[in-house]
């Protein structure tokens, strides 16, 4: 009987572990991978081109839909680029709100990553645990912006509005009795900051629960230790950023190395790995959950003590409030002009980057002095990480591809753009 050794195999795009729209063409020698060729572009929506055809303030919502698990961090890079071109400074309260929501977004991203990664490898419970905490943070998104995911909350010059003084509460329904309702609303009696403070006190124990399930789990370690090893030098050469770079032992974090907003006033540590394998990257992200929780707590403490404006008072860039707009003709004209024409940005080019949950998310923008950008280029962290997939998976088994795709934490919204 003739023996077939090498064969080509499609992994995805319909495979549940391919995270949406990744098509991998694997060259296999039995169960061992000889070559992995990722085919991308199945979620291409021409975001950069769309941003070049619209006024600056109308593209903020497109940024949410790039890395659709780290919504506000994407917006942050975009509004930072506009602010640098306009040379405007943001009120300090708005900076603290932005940093707080950046870290909430980091927790949201890492919780989804942890749940999906564990589920891909075969641990079901972690997914349910992680989504329990995500629900509370999604409610915070909804409280400030009205939507649970695509917030469009950051604006050039600050944020859309101040933090709400009360949290939305669960209401009585056919499935929730009085007792259930009381339990569900027990931490929603105060403001959004009170609700978040309660969350920051509960969350470390929740992280301990995830670690109890995974960190010393024999099967988890067998599936992640020594899989997808990247040396520190190679990680730099491949353009890694974020947990992928720190997992290889390099302490590079834009929040420390190139501080933006008020990160230089906040105390936190940068976790780094030793061996650069999937297990180290898991440990780095778990520690990042703890550090982000600390940052959120520091922001809450400052925001509770310090009131003030959350957006600059410049009628050419920020719209007037609704009440003023309905009673004052000049305010109405400003409102109309901002939402139809937008504003003209001085000529120049700029690169603005933030430490997004997946790595360095950057916006390169060129302005020709018009009301819309001449060129927008998005630097997505996942793009460089996916490019290393072939190198990381060579010589591993087919089942390890799932682990490697999981450890890369890739989302195709930002890769295909």
Coordinates of C-alpha atoms in Angstrom, one line a residue:
X1 CA 0.0 0.0 0.0
X2 CA 1.4 3.4 -1.0
X3 CA 2.3 5.7 2.0
X4 CA 1.2 9.3 1.8
X5 CA 3.4 11.6 4.0
X6 CA 3.2 15.2 3.1
X7 CA -0.2 16.7 2.6
X8 CA -1.8 20.1 2.5
X9 CA -4.6 21.0 4.9
X10 CA -7.0 23.9 5.3
X11 CA -7.4 25.2 8.8
X12 CA -10.3 27.7 8.9
X13 CA -11.8 30.1 8.1
X14 CA -14.8 28.1 9.5
X15 CA -12.8 26.4 12.2
X16 CA -14.0 27.7 15.7
X17 CA -10.4 28.1 16.9
X18 CA -9.5 30.2 13.8
X19 CA -11.2 33.2 15.5
X20 CA -13.5 34.3 12.7
X21 CA -11.8 34.6 9.4
X22 CA -8.3 33.2 9.4
X23 CA -7.5 30.7 6.6
X24 CA -4.4 28.7 7.4
X25 CA -2.9 26.5 4.7
X26 CA -0.8 23.9 6.6
X27 CA 1.7 21.6 5.0
X28 CA 1.7 18.5 7.2
X29 CA 4.1 15.6 7.6
X30 CA 1.7 13.3 9.4
X31 CA 0.7 15.2 12.4
X32 CA 3.7 17.6 12.3
X33 CA 3.6 21.1 10.7
X34 CA 6.2 21.8 8.0
X35 CA 4.8 25.1 6.9
X36 CA 1.9 27.4 7.8
X37 CA 0.7 30.0 5.3
X38 CA -1.9 32.4 6.8
X39 CA -4.3 33.9 4.2
X40 CA -5.9 37.2 5.4
X41 CA -8.2 39.8 4.0
X42 CA -11.5 38.1 4.6
X43 CA -12.6 40.9 6.9
X44 CA -11.2 43.8 4.9
X45 CA -13.5 46.8 5.1
X46 CA -11.3 49.6 3.8
X47 CA -11.3 51.4 7.2
X48 CA -8.3 53.6 6.3
X49 CA -9.9 54.7 3.0
X50 CA -13.2 55.4 4.6
X51 CA -11.4 57.6 7.2
X52 CA -9.9 59.6 4.4
X53 CA -13.3 60.3 2.9
X54 CA -15.0 61.6 6.0
X55 CA -14.5 64.6 8.4
X56 CA -12.1 63.8 11.3
X57 CA -14.8 63.6 13.9
X58 CA -16.9 61.1 11.9
X59 CA -14.3 58.3 11.9
X60 CA -14.0 57.7 15.6
X61 CA -16.7 55.0 15.4
X62 CA -14.7 53.2 12.8
X63 CA -11.8 52.8 15.2
X64 CA -14.0 50.9 17.6
X65 CA -14.6 48.3 14.9
X66 CA -11.0 47.6 14.3
X67 CA -9.9 45.6 17.3
X68 CA -13.5 45.0 18.4
X69 CA -12.4 43.7 21.8
X70 CA -10.3 46.8 22.7
X71 CA -12.7 49.5 21.5
X72 CA -11.7 52.6 23.5
X73 CA -8.0 52.0 23.1
X74 CA -8.3 52.2 19.3
X75 CA -10.3 55.5 19.7
X76 CA -7.6 56.8 22.0
X77 CA -4.8 56.6 19.4
X78 CA -7.0 58.2 16.8
X79 CA -8.1 61.2 18.9
X80 CA -4.5 61.6 20.2
X81 CA -3.3 62.0 16.6
X82 CA -5.9 64.7 15.9
X83 CA -5.1 66.5 19.2
X84 CA -1.4 66.5 18.3
X85 CA -2.1 68.1 14.9
X86 CA -4.5 70.6 16.4
X87 CA -2.0 71.2 19.3
X88 CA -4.8 71.2 21.9
X89 CA -4.4 70.1 25.5
X90 CA -7.0 67.9 27.2
X91 CA -8.5 68.7 30.7
X92 CA -6.8 66.6 33.4
X93 CA -10.1 65.0 34.5
X94 CA -10.6 63.8 30.9
X95 CA -7.1 62.3 30.9
X96 CA -7.8 60.3 34.1
X97 CA -11.2 59.1 32.6
X98 CA -9.4 58.0 29.4
X99 CA -6.7 56.1 31.3
X100 CA -9.3 54.5 33.5
X101 CA -11.3 53.3 30.5
X102 CA -8.1 52.2 28.7
X103 CA -7.4 49.9 31.6
X104 CA -11.0 48.7 31.8
X105 CA -10.6 47.9 28.1
X106 CA -7.4 46.0 28.8
X107 CA -9.2 43.9 31.4
X108 CA -12.1 43.3 29.0
X109 CA -9.7 42.2 26.2
X110 CA -7.6 39.9 28.5
X111 CA -10.8 38.3 29.9
X112 CA -12.1 37.5 26.5
X113 CA -8.6 36.2 25.4
X114 CA -8.4 34.1 28.5
X115 CA -11.8 32.6 28.1
X116 CA -11.4 31.9 24.4
X117 CA -7.8 30.6 24.7
X118 CA -8.8 28.2 27.5
X119 CA -11.9 27.1 25.5
X120 CA -9.8 26.4 22.4
X121 CA -7.4 24.2 24.4
X122 CA -10.2 22.4 26.1
X123 CA -11.0 24.2 29.5
X124 CA -14.7 25.1 29.4
X125 CA -15.2 26.7 32.9
X126 CA -12.8 29.6 32.5
X127 CA -14.8 31.0 29.7
X128 CA -17.9 31.2 31.9
X129 CA -15.9 32.7 34.8
X130 CA -14.3 35.4 32.6
X131 CA -17.6 36.4 31.0
X132 CA -19.1 36.9 34.5
X133 CA -16.7 39.8 35.1
X134 CA -16.9 41.1 31.6
X135 CA -20.6 41.7 32.1
X136 CA -19.9 44.3 34.9
X137 CA -17.4 46.2 32.8
X138 CA -19.6 46.2 29.7
X139 CA -22.3 47.8 31.9
X140 CA -19.7 50.6 32.6
X141 CA -19.2 51.1 28.9
X142 CA -23.0 51.3 28.5
X143 CA -23.4 53.7 31.4
X144 CA -21.0 56.3 29.9
X145 CA -21.7 55.9 26.2
X146 CA -25.0 54.2 25.8
X147 CA -23.6 51.1 24.0
X148 CA -21.9 48.0 25.4
X149 CA -19.2 47.7 22.7
X150 CA -18.7 50.4 20.1
X151 CA -18.6 53.3 22.5
X152 CA -17.4 56.3 20.4
X153 CA -16.8 57.9 23.9
X154 CA -13.4 59.6 23.3
X155 CA -13.5 62.9 21.4
X156 CA -10.7 65.3 20.2
X157 CA -10.4 67.5 23.3
X158 CA -11.6 65.1 25.9
X159 CA -14.5 62.7 26.3
X160 CA -18.1 62.8 25.3
X161 CA -19.6 63.5 28.8
X162 CA -18.7 63.2 32.4
X163 CA -19.2 60.0 34.4
X164 CA -22.8 59.3 35.4
X165 CA -23.8 60.0 39.0
X166 CA -25.9 56.8 39.2
X167 CA -25.5 53.3 37.7
X168 CA -28.4 51.8 35.7
X169 CA -30.2 49.2 37.8
X170 CA -31.8 45.8 36.9
X171 CA -35.6 46.0 36.8
X172 CA -38.1 43.5 37.9
X173 CA -39.0 40.8 35.3
X174 CA -40.6 37.4 35.0
X175 CA -37.2 35.7 35.6
X176 CA -36.0 38.0 38.4
X177 CA -37.8 38.0 41.7
X178 CA -37.4 40.5 44.6
X179 CA -34.5 38.6 46.2
X180 CA -32.6 38.2 42.9
X181 CA -33.2 41.9 42.1
X182 CA -31.8 42.9 45.5
X183 CA -28.7 40.8 44.9
X184 CA -28.2 42.0 41.4
X185 CA -28.5 45.7 42.4
X186 CA -26.6 45.7 45.7
X187 CA -23.5 47.4 44.3
X188 CA -25.4 49.7 41.9
X189 CA -26.8 52.1 44.5
X190 CA -24.2 54.8 44.0
X191 CA -22.3 56.3 41.1
X192 CA -20.4 54.6 38.3
X193 CA -17.2 55.2 40.3
X194 CA -18.7 53.5 43.4
X195 CA -19.7 50.5 41.2
X196 CA -16.2 50.4 39.7
X197 CA -14.6 50.6 43.1
X198 CA -16.6 47.7 44.3
X199 CA -15.4 45.8 41.2
X200 CA -11.7 46.6 41.8
X201 CA -12.1 45.1 45.4
X202 CA -13.7 41.9 44.1
X203 CA -11.6 41.4 41.0
X204 CA -8.3 40.1 42.5
X205 CA -10.2 37.1 44.0
X206 CA -11.7 36.5 40.6
X207 CA -8.2 36.4 39.0
X208 CA -7.2 33.9 41.8
X209 CA -10.1 31.7 40.6
X210 CA -8.8 31.7 37.0
X211 CA -5.3 30.9 38.3
X212 CA -6.7 28.0 40.4
X213 CA -8.2 26.5 37.3
X214 CA -5.2 26.9 35.0
X215 CA -1.8 28.0 36.4
X216 CA -0.8 24.7 38.0
X217 CA -3.2 22.6 35.9
X218 CA -1.2 19.6 34.5
X219 CA -3.1 19.5 31.2
X220 CA -2.8 23.3 30.7
X221 CA 0.9 23.2 31.3
X222 CA 1.4 20.3 28.9
X223 CA -0.5 22.3 26.2
X224 CA 1.3 25.6 26.7
X225 CA 4.8 25.1 28.2
X226 CA 7.5 25.1 25.4
X227 CA 4.9 25.8 22.7
X228 CA 5.6 28.8 20.3
X229 CA 8.9 29.8 21.9
X230 CA 10.2 33.2 20.6
X231 CA 13.7 34.4 21.8
X232 CA 14.0 38.1 23.0
X233 CA 16.1 39.1 19.9
X234 CA 13.8 37.4 17.5
X235 CA 10.7 39.0 19.1
X236 CA 12.3 42.4 18.4
X237 CA 13.1 41.5 14.8
X238 CA 9.6 40.3 14.2
X239 CA 8.1 43.6 15.4
X240 CA 6.4 42.1 18.4
X241 CA 4.8 44.6 20.9
X242 CA 2.7 44.2 24.0
X243 CA 2.4 40.9 25.9
X244 CA 4.0 39.1 23.0
X245 CA 7.2 41.1 23.4
X246 CA 7.1 41.2 27.2
X247 CA 6.5 37.4 27.3
X248 CA 9.9 37.0 25.7
X249 CA 11.5 38.9 28.5
X250 CA 11.7 42.5 27.2
X251 CA 10.3 45.2 29.5
X252 CA 8.9 47.4 26.7
X253 CA 5.6 49.2 27.5
X254 CA 4.6 52.6 25.9
X255 CA 2.9 53.5 29.2
X256 CA 6.4 53.6 30.9
X257 CA 8.8 54.2 28.0
X258 CA 6.8 56.9 26.1
X259 CA 4.1 58.0 28.7
X260 CA 1.0 59.6 27.3
X261 CA -2.0 61.2 29.2
X262 CA -1.2 60.8 33.0
X263 CA 0.6 57.4 33.0
X264 CA 3.7 59.0 34.4
X265 CA 1.7 59.9 37.6
X266 CA 0.5 56.3 38.1
X267 CA 2.2 53.5 39.9
X268 CA 2.2 50.1 38.2
X269 CA 4.7 47.3 37.2
X270 CA 5.5 45.8 33.8
X271 CA 5.3 41.9 34.0
X272 CA 7.8 40.1 31.8
X273 CA 8.3 36.4 31.0
X274 CA 11.5 34.3 31.0
X275 CA 11.2 31.6 28.3
X276 CA 9.0 33.3 25.7
X277 CA 6.6 30.4 25.4
X278 CA 2.8 30.3 25.5
X279 CA 2.7 29.7 29.2
X280 CA 4.8 32.7 29.9
X281 CA 2.6 34.9 27.8
X282 CA -0.4 33.5 29.7
X283 CA 1.3 34.5 33.0
X284 CA 2.1 38.0 31.7
X285 CA -1.5 38.7 30.7
X286 CA -2.8 37.4 34.1
X287 CA -0.4 39.8 35.9
X288 CA -1.5 42.6 33.5
X289 CA -5.1 42.0 34.8
X290 CA -3.8 42.7 38.3
X291 CA -1.8 45.7 37.3
X292 CA -4.7 47.2 35.3
X293 CA -7.0 46.7 38.3
X294 CA -4.5 48.8 40.4
X295 CA -4.5 51.5 37.8
X296 CA -8.3 51.7 37.7
X297 CA -8.3 52.0 41.5
X298 CA -5.8 54.9 41.4
X299 CA -7.9 56.7 38.7
X300 CA -11.1 56.2 40.8
X301 CA -9.5 57.7 43.9
X302 CA -8.3 60.8 41.9
X303 CA -11.6 61.2 40.1
X304 CA -13.6 61.1 43.3
X305 CA -11.5 63.9 44.8
X306 CA -11.2 66.2 41.7
X307 CA -14.1 67.6 39.7
X308 CA -13.7 69.7 36.6
X309 CA -14.4 69.9 32.8
X310 CA -14.1 66.7 30.7
X311 CA -13.7 68.4 27.3
X312 CA -12.1 71.6 26.1
X313 CA -14.2 74.7 25.7
X314 CA -13.5 75.4 22.1
X315 CA -16.6 75.9 19.8
X316 CA -14.5 75.2 16.7
X317 CA -13.6 71.6 17.8
X318 CA -16.2 70.5 20.4
X319 CA -20.0 70.9 19.9
X320 CA -22.0 73.0 22.4
X321 CA -24.2 71.2 24.9
X322 CA -27.7 70.4 23.9
X323 CA -29.4 72.9 26.2
X324 CA -27.3 75.8 24.9
X325 CA -27.7 74.7 21.3
X326 CA -31.5 74.8 21.5
X327 CA -31.6 78.3 22.9
X328 CA -28.7 80.1 21.2
X329 CA -28.5 80.7 17.5
X330 CA -24.7 80.9 17.4
X331 CA -24.4 77.6 19.3
X332 CA -26.8 76.0 16.8
X333 CA -24.6 77.2 13.9
X334 CA -21.5 75.8 15.6
X335 CA -23.3 72.5 16.2
X336 CA -24.4 72.3 12.6
X337 CA -21.0 73.1 11.2
X338 CA -19.2 70.6 13.4
X339 CA -21.5 67.7 12.5
X340 CA -21.7 68.5 8.8
X341 CA -18.3 69.9 7.8
X342 CA -16.3 69.1 10.9
X343 CA -13.1 71.2 11.4
X344 CA -10.0 71.9 9.4
X345 CA -6.8 70.6 10.8
X346 CA -3.4 72.3 10.2
X347 CA -1.1 70.8 7.6
X348 CA 1.3 68.2 8.9
X349 CA 1.9 64.6 9.6
X350 CA 1.8 62.8 12.9
X351 CA 2.2 59.3 14.5
X352 CA 0.3 58.7 17.7
X353 CA 0.5 55.3 19.5
X354 CA -1.0 53.8 22.6
X355 CA -0.2 50.6 24.5
X356 CA -3.3 48.7 23.5
X357 CA -4.1 45.3 25.1
X358 CA -2.5 43.5 22.2
X359 CA 0.5 45.8 21.7
X360 CA 1.4 49.1 20.1
X361 CA -1.7 50.4 18.3
X362 CA -0.6 53.4 16.2
X363 CA -2.2 55.9 13.8
X364 CA -0.1 57.7 11.2
X365 CA -2.0 60.6 9.9
X366 CA -1.2 63.2 7.2
X367 CA -3.3 66.4 7.0
X368 CA -3.3 68.7 4.0
X369 CA -5.2 71.4 5.9
X370 CA -8.7 70.2 4.9
X371 CA -11.5 68.9 7.1
X372 CA -10.6 65.3 6.4
X373 CA -7.3 63.5 6.6
X374 CA -5.2 63.2 3.4
X375 CA -3.9 59.8 4.6
X376 CA -4.6 57.5 7.5
X377 CA -2.4 54.4 8.2
X378 CA -3.2 52.1 11.1
X379 CA -0.4 50.2 12.8
X380 CA -2.2 47.1 14.2
X381 CA -0.2 45.0 16.7
X382 CA -1.8 41.8 15.6
X383 CA -0.5 42.1 12.0
X384 CA 3.1 41.6 13.1
X385 CA 2.2 38.8 15.4
X386 CA 0.3 36.9 12.8
X387 CA 3.3 37.2 10.4
X388 CA 5.3 35.1 12.9
X389 CA 2.8 32.3 13.0
X390 CA 4.7 30.2 10.4
X391 CA 7.9 30.5 12.4
X392 CA 6.3 29.7 15.7
X393 CA 4.4 26.7 14.6
X394 CA 7.0 24.8 12.5
X395 CA 7.8 21.4 14.0
X396 CA 4.8 21.5 16.3
X397 CA 1.8 19.2 16.2
X398 CA -1.5 20.2 14.5
X399 CA -3.2 20.6 17.9
X400 CA -0.5 23.1 18.9
X401 CA -1.6 25.5 16.1
X402 CA -4.7 26.2 18.2
X403 CA -2.5 27.1 21.2
X404 CA -0.3 29.3 19.1
X405 CA -3.2 31.2 17.5
X406 CA -4.7 31.6 21.0
X407 CA -1.5 33.0 22.5
X408 CA -1.1 35.5 19.6
X409 CA -4.4 37.1 20.7
X410 CA -5.3 38.0 17.2
X411 CA -8.5 39.9 16.1
X412 CA -9.1 40.2 12.4
X413 CA -10.8 43.6 12.5
X414 CA -7.4 45.3 13.0
X415 CA -5.4 42.9 10.9
X416 CA -7.6 43.1 7.7
X417 CA -8.7 46.7 8.5

